[in-house]
Amino acid sequence: MSDFHQQAINPQGGIATQPQPQTIQQPVAIPHGDRRQEIQRISAELFRQNPDWVTFFREILGIEGIIRRLFTNPDEMDAFEQSEEYAQIQAMVAKLRERSKHQTESNEPTRVITVRLPKSLHESLRAEAHHRRTSMNQLCISKLLQIIGNELVPSD
């Protein structure tokens, strides 16, 4: 049985067909240098299990994921987001998203956001999606998964 999934027992006593996600247990105080290695190890282990990309994102990059639990200081989190380990995790997410085109998606509910943007930006995104032979939705999700520097985000 993996660290990331537990087998559910159905009422007839057999193993249920759908594994239930289990939140990764928070490691005990890990020194800063070792945190990157621990995150990389956990990410690689989960990636080898071939989860859907939403499960991987939630367990690794999500609000309650291992990265945010180990890097609680915003400056340390910003530094980690610039690291090679973080780039490798982003590549894992991209590979899992590619695979998910052929698999059933996660059972996690989806949410809809409405974004007001200039017509010219909308047309630019539409053209980029067409050029990349993907949907606007897939392109926008890809862009939203990327980290941008604080200096690129205007304050309200």
PDB file of N, CA and C in Angstrom, residues 83-94:
ATOM      1  N   SER A  83      13.929  27.118  -7.923  1.00  0.00           N
ATOM      2  CA  SER A  83      14.909  26.027  -7.900  1.00  0.00           C
ATOM      3  C   SER A  83      14.708  25.019  -9.030  1.00  0.00           C
ATOM      4  N   GLU A  84      15.736  24.232  -9.258  1.00  0.00           N
ATOM      5  CA  GLU A  84      15.680  23.149 -10.242  1.00  0.00           C
ATOM      6  C   GLU A  84      14.664  22.088  -9.810  1.00  0.00           C
ATOM      7  N   GLU A  85      14.587  21.829  -8.513  1.00  0.00           N
ATOM      8  CA  GLU A  85      13.619  20.849  -8.016  1.00  0.00           C
ATOM      9  C   GLU A  85      12.190  21.270  -8.366  1.00  0.00           C
ATOM     10  N   TYR A  86      11.898  22.548  -8.214  1.00  0.00           N
ATOM     11  CA  TYR A  86      10.558  23.039  -8.534  1.00  0.00           C
ATOM     12  C   TYR A  86      10.295  22.915 -10.035  1.00  0.00           C
ATOM     13  N   ALA A  87      11.289  23.222 -10.848  1.00  0.00           N
ATOM     14  CA  ALA A  87      11.139  23.084 -12.305  1.00  0.00           C
ATOM     15  C   ALA A  87      10.852  21.631 -12.679  1.00  0.00           C
ATOM     16  N   GLN A  88      11.504  20.689 -12.008  1.00  0.00           N
ATOM     17  CA  GLN A  88      11.252  19.272 -12.275  1.00  0.00           C
ATOM     18  C   GLN A  88       9.825  18.881 -11.885  1.00  0.00           C
ATOM     19  N   ILE A  89       9.334  19.428 -10.790  1.00  0.00           N
ATOM     20  CA  ILE A  89       7.957  19.150 -10.369  1.00  0.00           C
ATOM     21  C   ILE A  89       6.976  19.720 -11.388  1.00  0.00           C
ATOM     22  N   GLN A  90       7.252  20.915 -11.891  1.00  0.00           N
ATOM     23  CA  GLN A  90       6.397  21.503 -12.930  1.00  0.00           C
ATOM     24  C   GLN A  90       6.380  20.615 -14.179  1.00  0.00           C
ATOM     25  N   ALA A  91       7.529  20.046 -14.522  1.00  0.00           N
ATOM     26  CA  ALA A  91       7.596  19.138 -15.679  1.00  0.00           C
ATOM     27  C   ALA A  91       6.763  17.879 -15.419  1.00  0.00           C
ATOM     28  N   MET A  92       6.780  17.388 -14.182  1.00  0.00           N
ATOM     29  CA  MET A  92       5.958  16.220 -13.833  1.00  0.00           C
ATOM     30  C   MET A  92       4.474  16.540 -14.009  1.00  0.00           C
ATOM     31  N   VAL A  93       4.056  17.718 -13.557  1.00  0.00           N
ATOM     32  CA  VAL A  93       2.652  18.124 -13.714  1.00  0.00           C
ATOM     33  C   VAL A  93       2.287  18.160 -15.194  1.00  0.00           C
ATOM     34  N   ALA A  94       3.175  18.725 -16.008  1.00  0.00           N
ATOM     35  CA  ALA A  94       2.905  18.813 -17.449  1.00  0.00           C
ATOM     36  C   ALA A  94       2.756  17.423 -18.067  1.00  0.00           C
TER      37      ALA A  94
END
